[in-house]
Coordinates of C-alpha atoms in Angstrom, one line a residue:
X27 CA 68.1 -8.1 -10.6
X28 CA 70.0 -5.0 -9.6
X29 CA 68.0 -4.7 -6.3
X30 CA 68.8 -8.2 -5.2
X31 CA 72.5 -7.8 -5.9
X32 CA 72.7 -4.5 -4.0
X33 CA 70.7 -6.0 -1.1
X34 CA 73.0 -9.1 -1.0
X35 CA 76.1 -6.9 -1.2
X36 CA 75.2 -4.7 1.7
X37 CA 74.0 -7.6 3.9
X38 CA 77.1 -9.6 3.0
X39 CA 79.5 -6.9 4.0
X40 CA 77.8 -6.0 7.3
X41 CA 77.4 -9.7 8.2
X42 CA 81.1 -10.4 7.5
X43 CA 82.1 -7.5 9.7
X44 CA 80.1 -8.9 12.6
X45 CA 81.1 -12.5 12.0
X46 CA 84.9 -12.2 11.4
X47 CA 87.0 -11.1 14.4
X48 CA 88.9 -7.8 14.1
X49 CA 90.8 -7.9 17.4
X50 CA 94.5 -8.3 17.1
X51 CA 96.3 -10.7 19.4
X52 CA 99.5 -9.2 21.1
X53 CA 101.4 -12.5 20.8
X54 CA 101.0 -13.2 17.1
X55 CA 102.8 -11.7 14.2
X56 CA 100.7 -8.5 13.5
X57 CA 101.5 -8.4 9.8
X58 CA 100.7 -12.1 9.2
X59 CA 97.5 -11.8 11.4
X60 CA 96.4 -8.8 9.5
X61 CA 96.8 -10.6 6.2
X62 CA 94.9 -13.6 7.4
X63 CA 92.1 -11.4 8.7
X64 CA 91.8 -9.5 5.4
X65 CA 91.7 -12.8 3.6
X66 CA 89.1 -14.2 6.0
X67 CA 87.0 -11.0 5.6
X68 CA 87.1 -11.2 1.8
X69 CA 86.1 -14.9 1.8
X70 CA 83.3 -14.2 4.3
X71 CA 82.0 -11.3 2.3
X72 CA 82.0 -13.3 -1.0
X73 CA 80.4 -16.4 0.6
X74 CA 77.7 -14.4 2.5
X75 CA 76.8 -12.4 -0.7
X76 CA 76.4 -15.6 -2.6
X77 CA 74.4 -17.2 0.2
X78 CA 72.1 -14.1 0.5
X79 CA 71.6 -13.9 -3.3
X80 CA 70.8 -17.6 -3.6
X81 CA 68.4 -17.5 -0.6
X82 CA 66.4 -14.5 -1.7
X83 CA 66.4 -15.5 -5.4
X84 CA 65.2 -19.1 -4.8
X85 CA 62.8 -18.3 -2.0
X86 CA 61.2 -15.1 -3.5
X87 CA 61.1 -13.7 0.0
X88 CA 60.6 -9.9 0.3
X89 CA 63.8 -8.0 0.7
X90 CA 62.9 -6.1 3.8
X91 CA 65.3 -5.9 6.8
X92 CA 62.7 -7.6 8.9
X93 CA 63.2 -10.8 6.9
X94 CA 66.7 -11.1 8.3
X95 CA 65.8 -11.6 12.0
X96 CA 66.8 -15.3 12.1
X97 CA 69.9 -14.6 10.0
X98 CA 70.9 -11.9 12.4
X99 CA 70.8 -14.3 15.4
X100 CA 73.0 -16.8 13.6
X101 CA 75.6 -14.2 12.5
X102 CA 75.7 -12.5 15.9
X103 CA 76.0 -15.9 17.6
X104 CA 78.9 -16.8 15.3
X105 CA 80.6 -13.5 15.8
X106 CA 80.4 -13.8 19.6
X107 CA 81.8 -17.3 19.6
X108 CA 84.7 -16.4 17.3
X109 CA 85.6 -13.1 19.0
X110 CA 87.6 -12.6 22.1
X111 CA 88.2 -9.9 24.8
X112 CA 86.2 -6.7 24.5
X113 CA 85.1 -7.6 21.0
X114 CA 83.4 -10.7 22.3
X115 CA 81.6 -8.5 24.9
X116 CA 80.3 -6.1 22.2
X117 CA 79.2 -9.0 20.0
X118 CA 77.5 -10.7 22.9
X119 CA 75.5 -7.6 23.5
X120 CA 74.5 -7.7 19.8
X121 CA 73.5 -11.4 20.2
X122 CA 71.3 -10.6 23.2
X123 CA 69.6 -7.8 21.2
X124 CA 69.0 -10.2 18.3
X125 CA 67.6 -12.8 20.6
X126 CA 65.2 -10.2 22.1
X127 CA 64.2 -9.3 18.5
X128 CA 63.8 -13.0 17.6
X129 CA 61.5 -13.5 20.7
X130 CA 59.4 -10.6 19.5
X131 CA 59.0 -12.1 16.0
X132 CA 58.3 -15.6 17.4
X133 CA 55.6 -14.5 19.9
X134 CA 53.9 -11.9 17.7
X135 CA 51.1 -14.3 16.9
X136 CA 50.1 -14.5 20.5
X137 CA 49.9 -10.7 21.1
X138 CA 48.3 -9.6 17.8
X139 CA 45.4 -12.1 17.8
X140 CA 42.9 -9.3 18.9
X141 CA 44.2 -7.1 16.1
X142 CA 43.7 -9.9 13.6
X143 CA 40.2 -10.4 14.7
X144 CA 39.4 -6.7 14.5
X145 CA 40.8 -6.5 10.9
X146 CA 38.8 -9.6 9.9
X147 CA 35.6 -8.7 11.8
X148 CA 32.5 -9.0 9.6
X149 CA 29.2 -7.3 9.5
X150 CA 26.6 -9.7 10.8
X151 CA 23.2 -10.5 9.3
X152 CA 20.6 -13.2 9.9
X153 CA 20.0 -14.6 6.4
X154 CA 21.3 -14.3 2.9
X155 CA 18.7 -12.7 0.6
X156 CA 16.7 -15.3 -1.3
X157 CA 17.9 -16.7 -4.6
X158 CA 16.2 -15.5 -7.8
X159 CA 14.5 -18.6 -9.2
X160 CA 15.0 -17.3 -12.7
X161 CA 18.8 -17.2 -12.4
X162 CA 21.0 -20.3 -13.1
X163 CA 23.8 -20.6 -10.5
X164 CA 27.4 -21.3 -11.5
X165 CA 27.0 -25.0 -10.7
X166 CA 29.5 -26.9 -12.8
X167 CA 32.0 -28.4 -10.3
X168 CA 35.7 -27.7 -10.8
X169 CA 36.6 -31.4 -10.9
X170 CA 34.2 -32.0 -13.7
X171 CA 35.4 -28.9 -15.6
X172 CA 39.0 -30.1 -15.3
X173 CA 38.1 -33.6 -16.6
X174 CA 36.4 -32.0 -19.7
X175 CA 39.5 -29.8 -20.3
X176 CA 41.9 -32.7 -20.0
X177 CA 39.8 -34.7 -22.6
X178 CA 40.1 -31.7 -24.9
X179 CA 43.8 -31.4 -24.5
X180 CA 44.3 -32.6 -28.1
X181 CA 43.5 -29.0 -29.1
X182 CA 46.9 -27.8 -27.6
X183 CA 49.9 -27.7 -30.0
X184 CA 52.8 -29.9 -28.9
X185 CA 50.6 -31.5 -26.3
X186 CA 53.4 -33.5 -24.7
X187 CA 55.1 -30.3 -23.5
X188 CA 52.2 -29.2 -21.3
X189 CA 49.7 -29.9 -18.6
X190 CA 46.6 -28.2 -17.3
X191 CA 47.1 -25.4 -14.8
X192 CA 45.0 -24.0 -11.9
X193 CA 41.3 -23.5 -12.6
X194 CA 39.8 -20.1 -12.0
X195 CA 36.1 -19.0 -12.3
X196 CA 35.2 -15.5 -13.5
X197 CA 32.7 -13.5 -15.5
X198 CA 33.6 -12.7 -19.1
X199 CA 31.2 -10.7 -21.3
X200 CA 28.3 -11.5 -18.8
X201 CA 28.9 -15.2 -18.9
X202 CA 30.3 -17.3 -16.0
X203 CA 33.2 -19.4 -17.2
X204 CA 36.1 -21.4 -15.9
X205 CA 39.6 -20.4 -17.1
X206 CA 42.6 -22.8 -16.9
X207 CA 46.0 -22.0 -18.4
X208 CA 48.2 -24.6 -20.1
X209 CA 51.4 -25.0 -18.1
X210 CA 54.8 -26.6 -18.8
X211 CA 55.1 -30.1 -17.5
X212 CA 58.8 -29.8 -16.4
X213 CA 62.1 -27.9 -16.8
X214 CA 63.2 -29.5 -20.1
X215 CA 59.7 -28.9 -21.6
X216 CA 60.0 -25.3 -20.7
X217 CA 63.6 -25.1 -22.0
X218 CA 62.4 -26.5 -25.4
X219 CA 58.9 -24.9 -25.5
X220 CA 59.9 -21.4 -24.3
X221 CA 56.3 -20.2 -24.3
X222 CA 52.8 -21.3 -23.3
X223 CA 50.4 -21.5 -26.3
X224 CA 47.2 -20.4 -24.5
X225 CA 44.4 -21.4 -22.1
X226 CA 41.1 -23.2 -21.9
X227 CA 37.7 -21.7 -21.3
X228 CA 34.5 -23.5 -20.3
X229 CA 31.0 -22.5 -19.2
X230 CA 30.5 -22.7 -15.5
X231 CA 26.7 -22.9 -15.8
X232 CA 26.1 -25.3 -18.7
X233 CA 27.3 -28.9 -17.9
X234 CA 26.8 -29.9 -21.6
X235 CA 29.2 -27.2 -22.9
X236 CA 32.6 -28.2 -24.3
X237 CA 35.9 -26.4 -23.5
X238 CA 37.5 -24.2 -26.1
X239 CA 41.3 -23.7 -26.4
X240 CA 42.2 -20.0 -26.9
X241 CA 45.5 -19.3 -28.5
X242 CA 47.4 -16.6 -26.5
X243 CA 51.2 -16.5 -26.2
X244 CA 52.3 -16.5 -22.6
X245 CA 56.0 -16.4 -21.5
X246 CA 55.8 -15.3 -17.9
X247 CA 53.9 -18.1 -16.2
X248 CA 53.9 -20.1 -12.9
X249 CA 55.5 -23.1 -14.6
X250 CA 58.3 -21.1 -16.3
X251 CA 61.8 -21.0 -14.8
X252 CA 64.3 -18.5 -13.6
X253 CA 63.3 -14.9 -14.4
X254 CA 60.4 -16.0 -16.6
X255 CA 58.6 -17.5 -13.6
X256 CA 55.8 -15.1 -13.1
X257 CA 56.0 -15.0 -9.3
X258 CA 59.8 -14.4 -9.4
X259 CA 59.2 -11.8 -12.1
X260 CA 56.7 -10.0 -9.8
X261 CA 59.2 -10.1 -6.9
X262 CA 61.9 -8.6 -9.0
X263 CA 59.6 -5.6 -9.9
X264 CA 58.3 -5.2 -6.3
X265 CA 61.1 -6.4 -4.0
X266 CA 59.6 -5.0 -0.8
X267 CA 55.9 -5.9 -1.4
X268 CA 54.4 -8.6 0.9
X269 CA 52.5 -11.1 -1.3
X270 CA 50.1 -13.8 -0.1
X271 CA 48.5 -16.5 -2.2
X272 CA 49.2 -17.9 -5.6
X273 CA 49.2 -16.1 -9.0
X274 CA 46.0 -16.6 -10.8
X275 CA 45.0 -16.2 -14.5
X276 CA 42.2 -13.8 -15.4
X277 CA 41.1 -12.7 -18.8
X278 CA 39.5 -9.4 -20.0
X279 CA 36.4 -9.2 -22.1
X280 CA 38.5 -9.4 -25.3
X281 CA 40.0 -12.7 -24.1
X282 CA 43.5 -11.3 -23.3
X283 CA 45.0 -13.2 -20.3
X284 CA 46.7 -11.6 -17.3
X285 CA 48.3 -13.0 -14.1
X286 CA 47.3 -11.4 -10.9
X287 CA 48.6 -11.7 -7.3
X288 CA 47.4 -10.1 -4.1
X289 CA 49.8 -8.0 -1.9
X290 CA 49.4 -6.3 1.5
X291 CA 51.2 -5.9 4.7
X292 CA 52.0 -7.8 7.9
X293 CA 49.9 -7.1 11.0
X294 CA 52.9 -7.0 13.2
X295 CA 56.4 -8.5 13.3
X296 CA 56.0 -10.4 10.0
X297 CA 53.0 -12.2 11.4
X298 CA 49.5 -12.0 10.1
X299 CA 48.4 -10.4 6.8
X300 CA 46.0 -7.8 5.6
X301 CA 45.4 -7.3 1.8
X302 CA 45.9 -3.9 0.2
X303 CA 46.0 -4.4 -3.5
X304 CA 47.2 -6.6 -6.4
X305 CA 49.8 -6.7 -9.1
X306 CA 48.7 -7.4 -12.7
X307 CA 51.2 -9.0 -15.2
X308 CA 50.9 -9.2 -18.9
X309 CA 52.3 -12.8 -19.4
X310 CA 53.4 -12.1 -23.0
X311 CA 55.8 -9.2 -22.4
X312 CA 56.1 -9.1 -18.6
X313 CA 54.7 -5.6 -18.1
X314 CA 53.5 -5.2 -14.5
X315 CA 51.3 -2.7 -12.7
X316 CA 50.2 -2.5 -9.1
X317 CA 46.7 -1.4 -8.1
X318 CA 45.1 -0.6 -4.7
X319 CA 41.9 -2.5 -4.2
X320 CA 39.8 0.6 -4.9
X321 CA 41.4 1.0 -8.3
X322 CA 41.3 -2.6 -9.6
X323 CA 40.4 -2.9 -13.3
X324 CA 36.7 -4.0 -13.8
X325 CA 37.5 -7.2 -15.7
X326 CA 39.3 -8.7 -12.6
X327 CA 36.9 -10.7 -10.4
X328 CA 39.3 -12.3 -8.0
X329 CA 41.3 -9.2 -6.9
X330 CA 41.5 -10.7 -3.4
X331 CA 43.0 -14.2 -3.6
X332 CA 41.1 -17.1 -2.1
X333 CA 44.1 -17.8 0.2
X334 CA 43.7 -14.3 1.7
X335 CA 40.0 -14.9 2.3
X336 CA 40.7 -18.2 3.9
X337 CA 43.2 -16.6 6.2
X338 CA 40.7 -13.8 7.2
X339 CA 38.0 -16.5 7.9
X340 CA 40.5 -18.2 10.2
X341 CA 41.1 -14.9 12.1
X342 CA 37.4 -14.2 12.4
X343 CA 36.5 -17.7 13.6
X344 CA 39.4 -18.4 15.9
X345 CA 40.4 -15.1 17.6
X346 CA 37.0 -13.8 18.8
X347 CA 38.3 -13.9 22.4
X348 CA 42.0 -13.8 21.7
X349 CA 44.8 -16.3 21.1
X350 CA 44.7 -18.4 24.3
X351 CA 40.9 -19.0 24.0
X352 CA 41.5 -20.4 20.5
X353 CA 43.7 -23.0 22.0
X354 CA 42.1 -23.9 25.3
X355 CA 38.6 -22.7 26.2
X356 CA 37.4 -22.2 22.6
X357 CA 34.5 -20.1 23.8
X358 CA 32.5 -18.8 20.7
X359 CA 35.1 -20.2 18.4
X360 CA 33.8 -21.3 15.0
X361 CA 35.9 -23.2 12.5
X362 CA 35.8 -22.3 8.8
X363 CA 35.0 -25.3 6.6
X364 CA 37.7 -26.9 4.6
X365 CA 35.2 -28.1 1.9
X366 CA 35.7 -25.2 -0.4
X367 CA 36.8 -25.7 -4.0
X368 CA 39.9 -23.5 -3.8
X369 CA 41.9 -22.7 -0.7
X370 CA 39.0 -23.8 1.5
X371 CA 36.6 -21.3 0.0
X372 CA 34.1 -21.5 -2.9
X373 CA 33.7 -18.7 -5.5
X374 CA 30.1 -17.9 -6.3
X375 CA 28.3 -15.1 -8.1
X376 CA 25.2 -13.1 -7.0
X377 CA 22.5 -12.1 -9.3
X378 CA 24.3 -8.8 -10.1
X379 CA 27.3 -10.8 -11.4
X380 CA 29.5 -9.9 -8.4
X381 CA 31.8 -12.7 -7.2
X382 CA 32.0 -13.7 -3.6
X383 CA 33.8 -16.4 -1.7
X384 CA 31.5 -18.6 0.3
X385 CA 32.5 -20.4 3.6
X386 CA 30.4 -22.1 6.2
X387 CA 31.5 -22.3 9.8
X388 CA 31.1 -25.2 12.2
X389 CA 31.7 -26.0 15.9
X390 CA 35.2 -27.0 17.0
X391 CA 33.6 -29.9 18.9
X392 CA 34.2 -33.2 17.1
X393 CA 31.2 -35.1 15.8
X394 CA 29.1 -32.0 15.4
X395 CA 27.9 -31.2 11.9
X396 CA 25.7 -28.2 12.9
X397 CA 26.5 -25.0 11.0
X398 CA 27.2 -22.0 13.2
X399 CA 27.0 -19.6 10.3
X400 CA 28.4 -18.7 6.9
X401 CA 30.3 -15.9 5.3
X402 CA 30.3 -14.2 1.9
X403 CA 33.4 -12.1 1.1
X404 CA 33.5 -9.8 -1.9
X405 CA 36.3 -10.9 -4.1
X406 CA 37.2 -7.4 -5.3
X407 CA 37.0 -5.5 -2.0
X408 CA 37.7 -8.1 0.6
X409 CA 34.6 -6.9 2.6
X410 CA 32.9 -9.8 4.2
X411 CA 29.5 -10.4 5.8
X412 CA 28.7 -13.2 8.3
X413 CA 25.3 -14.7 8.3
X414 CA 24.1 -16.4 11.5
X415 CA 21.1 -18.1 9.9
X416 CA 17.8 -18.5 11.6
X417 CA 18.8 -18.6 15.3
X418 CA 15.6 -20.6 16.0
X419 CA 16.7 -23.5 13.8
X420 CA 19.8 -25.6 13.6
X421 CA 21.4 -25.6 10.2
X422 CA 23.4 -28.5 8.9
X423 CA 26.9 -27.6 7.6
X424 CA 28.4 -28.5 4.2
X425 CA 30.1 -31.6 5.6
X426 CA 26.7 -32.9 6.7
X427 CA 25.3 -32.3 3.2
X428 CA 28.1 -34.2 1.6
X429 CA 27.6 -37.1 4.0
X430 CA 23.9 -37.3 3.1
X431 CA 24.9 -37.5 -0.6
X432 CA 27.4 -40.3 0.1
X433 CA 24.8 -42.3 2.0
X434 CA 22.2 -41.6 -0.7
X435 CA 24.4 -43.0 -3.5
X436 CA 26.5 -45.4 -1.4
X437 CA 26.1 -48.3 -3.9
X438 CA 27.2 -46.2 -6.8
X439 CA 30.1 -44.6 -4.8
X440 CA 29.1 -41.1 -5.9
X441 CA 30.1 -38.1 -4.0
X442 CA 29.3 -34.4 -3.8
X443 CA 31.5 -31.4 -4.5
X444 CA 31.2 -27.6 -4.2
X445 CA 28.3 -27.4 -1.7
X446 CA 26.9 -23.9 -1.6
X447 CA 24.1 -22.6 0.7
X448 CA 21.2 -20.8 -1.1
X449 CA 17.9 -19.4 0.0
X450 CA 15.4 -21.3 -2.2
X451 CA 11.8 -20.3 -1.6
X452 CA 12.7 -19.0 1.8
X453 CA 14.4 -22.2 2.8
X454 CA 18.1 -22.4 3.6
X455 CA 19.3 -25.1 1.2
X456 CA 22.5 -26.8 0.1
X457 CA 22.9 -27.2 -3.6
X458 CA 25.6 -29.7 -4.5
X459 CA 26.8 -31.2 -7.8
X460 CA 27.1 -35.0 -7.6
X461 CA 30.1 -36.7 -9.3
X462 CA 30.8 -40.4 -9.9
X463 CA 34.1 -42.1 -9.0
X464 CA 35.7 -40.9 -12.3
X465 CA 34.8 -37.2 -11.6
X466 CA 31.9 -37.0 -14.1
X467 CA 28.8 -35.0 -13.3
X468 CA 25.7 -37.2 -12.6
X469 CA 23.1 -34.9 -11.1
X470 CA 22.4 -32.0 -8.7
X471 CA 21.4 -32.6 -5.2
X472 CA 19.4 -30.1 -3.0
X473 CA 18.8 -30.7 0.7
X474 CA 17.2 -28.4 3.3
X475 CA 19.8 -27.2 5.8
X476 CA 17.1 -27.0 8.6
X477 CA 15.2 -30.2 7.5
X478 CA 17.7 -32.7 6.1
X479 CA 14.8 -35.2 5.4
X480 CA 13.7 -32.9 2.6
X481 CA 16.0 -33.6 -0.4
X482 CA 15.8 -34.0 -4.1
X483 CA 18.1 -34.4 -7.1
X484 CA 17.8 -33.7 -10.8
X485 CA 19.8 -33.8 -14.0
X486 CA 20.1 -30.0 -14.1
X487 CA 20.0 -27.3 -11.3
X488 CA 16.6 -26.0 -12.6
X489 CA 15.1 -29.5 -12.7
X490 CA 16.3 -30.2 -9.1
X491 CA 14.9 -26.8 -8.1
X492 CA 11.4 -27.6 -9.5
X493 CA 11.4 -30.9 -7.6
X494 CA 12.6 -29.2 -4.5
X495 CA 9.7 -26.7 -4.6
X496 CA 7.3 -29.7 -4.7
X497 CA 9.2 -31.5 -1.9
X498 CA 9.0 -28.4 0.3
X499 CA 5.2 -28.2 -0.2
X500 CA 4.6 -31.8 0.7
X501 CA 7.4 -32.1 3.3
X502 CA 6.7 -29.4 5.8
X503 CA 9.2 -26.9 4.4
X504 CA 8.7 -23.2 4.2
X505 CA 7.7 -22.3 0.7
X506 CA 5.6 -19.6 2.3
X507 CA 8.7 -18.2 3.9
X508 CA 10.8 -15.2 3.0
X509 CA 11.4 -15.9 -0.6
X510 CA 12.6 -13.0 -2.7
X511 CA 9.3 -13.2 -4.7
X512 CA 6.4 -11.0 -3.5
X513 CA 3.2 -12.5 -2.1
X514 CA 0.4 -11.8 -4.6
X515 CA -3.3 -12.7 -4.7
X516 CA -5.6 -13.4 -7.7
X517 CA -9.1 -14.5 -8.3
X518 CA -10.0 -16.7 -11.3
X519 CA -11.7 -19.7 -12.8
X520 CA -9.9 -23.1 -13.1
X521 CA -9.8 -24.3 -16.7
X522 CA -7.4 -27.3 -16.2
X523 CA -6.4 -29.5 -13.3
X524 CA -3.6 -32.1 -12.9
X525 CA -3.2 -34.2 -9.7
X526 CA -0.1 -36.2 -8.9
X527 CA 0.6 -38.5 -6.0
X528 CA 3.7 -37.6 -4.0
X529 CA 4.2 -39.9 -1.0
X530 CA 1.4 -39.5 1.4
X531 CA 0.1 -36.3 -0.2
X532 CA -1.0 -35.0 -3.6
X533 CA 0.5 -32.2 -5.6
X534 CA -2.3 -30.3 -7.4
X535 CA -1.3 -28.3 -10.5
X536 CA -4.0 -26.0 -12.0
X537 CA -4.4 -23.5 -14.8
X538 CA -6.5 -20.4 -14.3
X539 CA -8.3 -18.4 -17.0
X540 CA -5.4 -15.9 -16.9
X541 CA -3.4 -18.7 -18.6
X542 CA -1.0 -18.9 -15.6
X543 CA -0.3 -22.3 -13.9
X544 CA -0.1 -22.8 -10.1
X545 CA 0.7 -25.7 -7.8
X546 CA 0.0 -26.6 -4.2
X547 CA 0.3 -29.6 -2.0
X548 CA -2.6 -31.3 -0.2
X549 CA -0.4 -31.3 2.9
X550 CA -0.6 -27.5 2.9
X551 CA -4.2 -27.3 1.8
X552 CA -6.1 -30.7 2.2
X553 CA -9.2 -29.4 0.4
X554 CA -7.1 -28.8 -2.8
X555 CA -7.7 -32.5 -3.7
X556 CA -11.4 -31.5 -4.5
X557 CA -10.4 -28.9 -7.0
X558 CA -12.0 -29.4 -10.4
X559 CA -12.4 -27.5 -13.7
X560 CA -14.8 -24.6 -13.5
X561 CA -14.2 -23.8 -9.8
X562 CA -13.8 -20.2 -8.9
X563 CA -10.8 -19.8 -6.6
X564 CA -8.8 -17.2 -4.6
X565 CA -5.1 -17.9 -4.8
X566 CA -2.3 -16.5 -2.7
X567 CA 1.0 -17.2 -4.4
X568 CA 4.7 -16.3 -4.8
X569 CA 5.5 -14.3 -7.9
X570 CA 8.7 -16.2 -8.7
X571 CA 8.4 -15.9 -12.5
X572 CA 8.3 -19.6 -13.0
X573 CA 6.0 -21.6 -15.3
X574 CA 4.2 -23.1 -12.3
X575 CA 4.0 -20.6 -9.5
X576 CA 4.0 -22.0 -5.9
X577 CA 0.7 -21.3 -4.2
X578 CA 0.7 -20.5 -0.5
X579 CA -3.0 -20.6 0.0
X580 CA -6.0 -21.7 -2.0
X581 CA -9.7 -20.9 -1.3
X582 CA -12.3 -22.8 -3.4
X583 CA -15.6 -20.9 -3.5
X584 CA -18.4 -23.0 -2.2
X585 CA -16.2 -25.3 -0.1
X586 CA -15.3 -22.8 2.6

């Protein structure tokens, strides 16, 4: 609090000196005029100090001199109007200087576009590495998780005081979970309640799991007021830091909650932003600590806020050829999708448990749902990679995948949420949870990004994935593509065979004498329909680790 008072005091005094005329008129009573000027100066100082204090306290704006550029124009303009003679000339010069400064701040976005692009520039690769078929993706959609938490709100003491806060996904003790703090539902509830009782935790991979309420006292929160508001509390501790994005709750492996917020610096003239670190706050006692990104504690997954990543994606997509090209020609411009689950990005985890923010990019041309590429940004380091996809194929973007789901379930009025692009069996594929009109999870929908006619849905992600494998084999997909699994060969004798009609083709499942099951479509190998028990076969397959391994080729001895 002392910093804001001192800052307001200094600015108030300097501003009053510029605003209040000090020139003495020859015709007036000098003693009376001096008294009036002193009174005016005192009043101006007091009012300006109060205005400065109220503005910076309520706005939480950083207390750097650069934040005063508009205020300087107003004060110097007022001083020039009220002054006379040589004093007016001097203050007019100050006004001209402040206008030049203001022009610099207002036009900075035009001139620093190239620098924004360079700072946001991503390493480019062709395709994301294939998904491990034995891993379950974090596939519970946020809307469904929020609905379950709301229904469990009876676990919260003094329920009427609170409401559910922002949802955050993270990894805790090796498990992917959603975290949502309880927040005050208004000023008087905060006044009476004084503290938040805890937060909810829910599995992000198991749609049948139920939320648990964890009791943890929190005083400094986003819904608290005055100096107990966590963002204002952070500002008081770090008055000159530049923050971007909201404060998010994260918990350590012992279940203790912390609020975090990203900070960085402007690119130029209070325009643009690049992240440098984050501040961690203990919401129980208000203790704060700032970390550079390289030193972030291990339990924190979202060190770089989703708002920062969304901003970086905008720089990368829009400013490839500078500012004016982003407005007029739009050559090579690619627009980041706004279909993300938080701040236009979607948090996902890779097989090593590292969190990334996923965003797909599309063309600025209206009516085009072709994806130009997609990015993955490491949530701890802010380092991003841009994937162009297979340049010989045209990939559908996330909006196109959501439209397919709406058309598929148009009578039921179901919709998709949290579309994420995976590499399933070497095929770029959208995995999307499907919700009903009440926000309850109904199934999981998978559609090929390159071949939208290939789509399936199942009750669980794994069930949908199994159906998708079959659909790829019978629908012209690329099961024999670049899956993470290695190609392997085996010779054996068939001891069991099961054939199932799937559209115009037949899916043949067979068990070899090594007690491993395989499957292949008659579309890929027409002679597979003749397979019978006792046949000796040579099989080329993908070692995915599943119960039924996808066969790429099948040679039946005696039929070739």
